[in-house]
Amino acid sequence: MSDAPGAWHQQNQRQITAALAALRAWLEQRLEARSDAKAVEGGPPRLGLPPEAPSPGFVSRLDQVTQAFRLSPFERSVLLLCAGVELEASFSSLLAKAQGDARRTLPTFGLALSLLPDAHWSALGPSAPLRRWRLVVLGEGESLVQSPLRIDERVLHHLVGLTERELLLEGVIEPVEGDSEVVPSQQPLVERLAETWSTPSPAVPVMCGGDRIQRRSIAMEAARRQGMAIHRLRPTSLPTSAQDVTSLQRLWEREALLLDSVLVLEWPEGEVPELQRAAAGLVDMLRCPLVISATEAPPLPGRASIHLPVSSPRAEESLLLWRRHLGEAATGLEGPLNAITSQFHLGPLSIRSACGEALATTGATLPLDRALWVACRTQSRPRLDDLAQRIDGSASWEDLVLPAPQLQLLRELATQVRHRARVHDAWGFAERSSRGLGLSALFSGPSGTGKTMAAEVLAAELSLDLYRIDLSQVVSKYIGETEKNLRRIFDAADEAGVILLFDEADALFGKRSEVRDSHDRYANLEVSYLLQRMEAYRGLAILTTNFKSALDVAFMRRLRFVVQFPFPDAEQRQELWRRAFPKRTPLSALDYPRLARVNMAGGNIRNIALNAAFIAASEERAVGMGHLLRATRMEYAKLEKPLTDAEVAGWT
């Protein structure tokens, strides 16, 4: 639309005013003829022709509604008549006169059939446009033809040029606003999607893969090319009853025609079968421009589908995006940008947001390369935060008390994460096969020996986020859902480049059972799928277990690193006690050799130190051996273990 918004509204107002004037003239002429028992000569006045010709390409809202809903001339006149009652007082008096009753100021189908030109009975049918799309609403009356008619409020607002949206859709369907950015490798996908909307087809396009923002951006670009608006359906607000789904379908199809809009249906993720059934039912009924956005293609028993896989930008495309959005600030950042592109697989809009965030926060204390890295971590978090628990640890190498071989293995692991881009990409290992490139490690050992802390240390060393996977939320009783949950986690982690921590992994990755029934078969499929994803995952996946012997041999072969966390000996326990208290904690003559007699792992020692600090604080004294004795007895009682006199002899 080339006209300014104000000029467009003026033209639209002139159009509907002229159409109402012509209709009013026709009614007056008909009523006069009826009273004089004369026929109207010359046919109806020209309806809808404005006093001034509109701008080239201008389409009034009245004409747009007529075309979109395929209204006949008679149906258009009925709609205009109902609008006239709301917009001009003269219509009410004319209708009262026509019906011989000052109280009957609303039109009826019977009156329309007798007064308006080109009348046809089929316009009254429930499947005809006026009633099917609820353009007019029937009031209570003695019969169909005598029931009063009102124009629907949403339709009236649309005719006069207001941008109001259907109130009944608020909170369920909302407009998609903002800019879209699509890289060249995604342009064929945009063209294919736009083509599906321009060519009527019973098949529904399904975009799967990538992240939700990338899929939405592709849909926005395709809608822009078609000159269409775009809305999205919030999956968590989808009604589940069949009646409500049908009502939503009718309301949205009318809204889609009024706004010339496409709907992005974001498929419900996770174990929500009732929402997924409702979504499938809605898709089966909708016959308007639509695209499904999903992590993976959903089952659609009632519709054929066109799969449109979405992939992240290529490495060279990502680099171009980083340089474009950083502008001159990208000078001298070739190395850091290559590292960022290798670590994070962000979409175009996320890259733009990260650049804006980094440029706004960079300063003397935080150079731009570090600000960009931090911004990438921030941009990557929302998708994973819904799937796993982020651990914000502050542990460092100094906090780890382990034998030298274990510490060396952990440092080797950090080195491989840091240099994997050079080995995989620059040196060509990734060209041979994507399998076996994943960095996976097993941390085994008794509880409290530092397995989770070691993962925190690696995350801090590599400046990456650490996410703990709650296996109780991943493993599902529904067949196939466990794989879907794992797929969502790994897909999100691939984008963010995070460290995944599968705590107590033997619960899921134990020895694969012999196939005795269908449950055994599907349990083995879950383990096999996990092994496959771990081999392809280019980040770091850490598995922890208290029982290394419980893991399948085939699973162990696929692990790059296995780090055994031994129960600490007396010398290591003494060092754990020394590191258990922060530097600012007031201490009173602690005897570390005596404390090391307590046969506890590091996690228990930290609990004792913390409880002793609270006891000392309540007494307003420095932490002493007496406080530690009380805290140690508390810890043993919690574990239901006996505390011998020999272990605490000489503490007080």
Coordinates of N, CA and C in Angstrom, one line a residue, residues 200-206 253 279-290 292 298-307:
P200 N -3.2 -23.6 -3.7 CA -4.0 -24.3 -2.8 C -3.7 -25.8 -2.9
S201 N -3.6 -26.4 -1.7 CA -3.2 -27.8 -1.6 C -3.7 -28.4 -0.2
P202 N -4.2 -29.6 -0.2 CA -4.6 -30.2 1.1 C -3.4 -30.5 2.0
A203 N -2.2 -30.5 1.5 CA -1.0 -30.8 2.3 C -0.6 -29.6 3.1
V204 N -0.2 -29.9 4.4 CA 0.2 -28.8 5.2 C 1.7 -28.8 5.4
P205 N 2.4 -27.6 5.2 CA 3.9 -27.6 5.4 C 4.3 -27.7 6.8
V206 N 5.3 -28.5 7.1 CA 5.8 -28.7 8.4 C 7.3 -28.4 8.4
E253 N -10.2 -18.9 11.1 CA -10.3 -18.9 9.6 C -11.0 -17.6 9.2
A279 N -4.1 -30.2 18.8 CA -3.4 -29.6 17.7 C -3.6 -30.3 16.3
A280 N -3.5 -31.7 16.4 CA -3.8 -32.5 15.2 C -5.2 -32.3 14.7
G281 N -6.2 -32.2 15.6 CA -7.6 -32.0 15.3 C -7.8 -30.6 14.6
L282 N -7.1 -29.6 15.1 CA -7.2 -28.3 14.6 C -6.6 -28.2 13.2
V283 N -5.5 -28.8 13.0 CA -4.8 -28.9 11.7 C -5.7 -29.6 10.7
D284 N -6.4 -30.6 11.1 CA -7.2 -31.4 10.2 C -8.4 -30.6 9.7
M285 N -8.9 -29.6 10.5 CA -10.0 -28.8 10.2 C -9.7 -27.5 9.4
L286 N -8.5 -27.0 9.7 CA -8.2 -25.7 9.1 C -8.0 -25.8 7.6
R287 N -8.5 -24.8 6.9 CA -8.3 -24.7 5.5 C -8.0 -23.3 5.1
C288 N -6.8 -22.9 5.7 CA -6.3 -21.5 5.4 C -4.8 -21.7 5.5
P289 N -4.1 -20.6 5.0 CA -2.6 -20.7 5.0 C -2.0 -21.0 6.4
L290 N -1.2 -22.1 6.4 CA -0.8 -22.6 7.7 C 0.6 -23.2 7.6
I292 N 3.3 -25.6 10.3 CA 3.5 -26.2 11.6 C 5.0 -26.0 11.9
P298 N 5.5 -33.9 13.5 CA 4.5 -34.6 14.3 C 3.6 -35.5 13.4
P299 N 2.9 -36.5 14.0 CA 2.0 -37.3 13.3 C 0.7 -36.5 13.0
L300 N 0.3 -36.6 11.7 CA -1.0 -35.9 11.3 C -1.8 -36.9 10.6
P301 N -2.6 -37.6 11.3 CA -3.4 -38.7 10.7 C -4.4 -38.2 9.7
G302 N -4.9 -36.9 9.8 CA -6.0 -36.4 9.0 C -5.5 -35.6 7.8
R303 N -4.2 -35.3 7.7 CA -3.7 -34.4 6.6 C -2.4 -35.0 6.1
A304 N -2.2 -34.7 4.8 CA -0.9 -35.0 4.2 C 0.0 -33.8 4.6
S305 N 1.3 -34.0 4.6 CA 2.2 -33.0 5.0 C 3.4 -32.9 4.1
I306 N 4.0 -31.7 4.0 CA 5.2 -31.4 3.3 C 6.3 -31.1 4.3
H307 N 7.3 -31.9 4.3 CA 8.4 -31.7 5.3 C 9.4 -30.7 4.8

